[in-house]
Amino acid sequence: MQLPPFKLERYFSQYEFSTKYLLCSSDCESISVSDLLSLEPGAEQGLKRLWLGYTESAGALTLRQEISRIYTSMAPEQILVHSGAEEAIFLFMQAMLQPGDHLIVHWPCYQSLFEIARSLGCEVTFWEARPQNGWAPDLDELRRLVRPSTRAIIINTPHNPTGYLMPQAGFRALNQFVQERGILLFSDEVYRGLEYDPAGGLSAACDLNSNAVSLGVMSKSYGLAGLRIGWIATHNTTVLTRMAALKDYTTICSSAPSEYLSELALRHRQQLVERNLYIIRGNLSLLDAFFAKNGDRFEWVRPKAGSIAFPRLVGEDVELFCHKLVSTAGVLLLPGTMYDHPGNHFRLGFARKNMPEALAQLEEYLGKQAG
Ligand SMILES: Cc1ncc(COP(=O)(O)O)c(C=O)c1O
């Protein structure tokens, strides 16, 4: 298996821990261990007593019980815990795909969602989301892309990098279609819960469709990326068994302190999500004003959910712009070329508390450029 470099990760690695203003982070503002422990009396003592042996390979039962509460039809046995969403993506593809399989991937997307399949010898077709449609991919187009050899469809909603959220009716129709055709659906739902309009929240794919695998993680909606805990939820026992068998060759089991802290966080998940949505809503109103004022420099499709968006830069090469911005003003934006997207877009992240300051730095930079 030959994997090319993960462009986005390599780009971030140059700046993430040395740049003052990360204006393109995909996760929400995190919290300290101390703040997390303060959510519940006795949590700190519990952590101190925690035994540091191996944990259960599928994930601690109590953690899986807590995760199963996120869904409407999932039992703990239908959850498989991983070290981050990334491990789950890797193992799903290794477990379920063969060379020559056809795969349809909602695109632009997080690179591993297609790259691992490609490296396994699968044929990948992109189901493209376009800005002129508000980043909505077209369901009829998806139907036309399906072939007899189509093994799986990979989707991501709420979407990285556009912040697009599929409508409930379209999401249900998609689930029904793949179920009728016997195609696996891998549904990346790492931003689920961060819908700006709570009425727009979708059912999880695994609750709608026995052929669907829902992907969740502590990193995005809950802002706890350092825990490195992710999971899949599915009724499909073949997927669960095969992925569990492969996990014996990767991480075997997750870190005990991370499992403990994730379980604690999930007991208070509503509170964590509300706090992150509060940061997002405040920052989005600043971004609306910024894009209204700078309409000659940017095209802005307002996101519907999540912590990122994918605006378009007008009149200047986006890679060059991002490079000059970070080196002169210390503000990091992620050029869309890291997604192999040719449209001169960039990723903007707005779930960090210092976003107003970062945006002010960007404005100042634009002012200097104009002057
Ligand atoms: C859409 C999407 N899926 C999966 C992942 C992987 O999540 P993690 O880094 O927590 O494993 C990311 C991370 O950026 C992502 O944006």
Coordinates of C-alpha atoms and ligand atoms in Angstrom, one line a residue, residues 8-9 26 83-87 89 110 112-113 156 158-160 188 190-191 215 217-220 225 228-229 308 347, ligand 1:
L8 CA -3.6 19.3 4.7
E9 CA -1.7 17.6 7.6
S26 CA -11.3 22.5 11.8
S83 CA -8.1 6.2 18.2
G84 CA -9.7 9.2 16.5
A85 CA -11.9 9.2 13.4
E86 CA -8.8 8.8 11.3
E87 CA -8.2 5.2 12.5
I89 CA -11.6 5.7 8.2
Y110 CA -10.9 15.3 3.9
S112 CA -8.3 10.2 3.8
L113 CA -11.9 9.7 2.7
N156 CA -19.7 13.9 5.0
P158 CA -22.1 18.6 8.1
H159 CA -19.3 19.0 5.5
N160 CA -15.6 19.7 5.7
D188 CA -18.7 11.0 8.2
V190 CA -17.9 14.3 12.9
Y191 CA -19.6 17.7 12.9
L215 CA -18.5 8.0 12.0
V217 CA -15.3 11.6 17.2
M218 CA -14.6 13.7 20.2
S219 CA -12.5 16.2 18.2
K220 CA -14.9 18.4 16.3
A225 CA -9.3 16.4 19.7
R228 CA -8.0 10.9 20.2
I229 CA -11.3 9.0 20.7
I308 CA -15.5 25.8 8.9
R347 CA -10.7 27.1 4.5
Ligands
LIG1 C1 -14.4 15.4 8.0 C2 -13.4 14.8 8.9 N1 -13.4 13.5 9.1 C3 -12.5 12.9 9.9 C4 -11.5 13.6 10.5 C5 -10.5 13.0 11.4 O1 -10.7 13.3 12.8 P1 -9.6 13.0 13.9 O2 -8.5 13.9 13.6 O3 -10.2 13.5 15.1 O4 -9.3 11.6 13.9 C6 -11.4 15.0 10.3 C7 -10.4 15.8 10.9 O5 -10.1 17.0 10.5 C8 -12.4 15.6 9.5 O6 -12.4 16.9 9.2

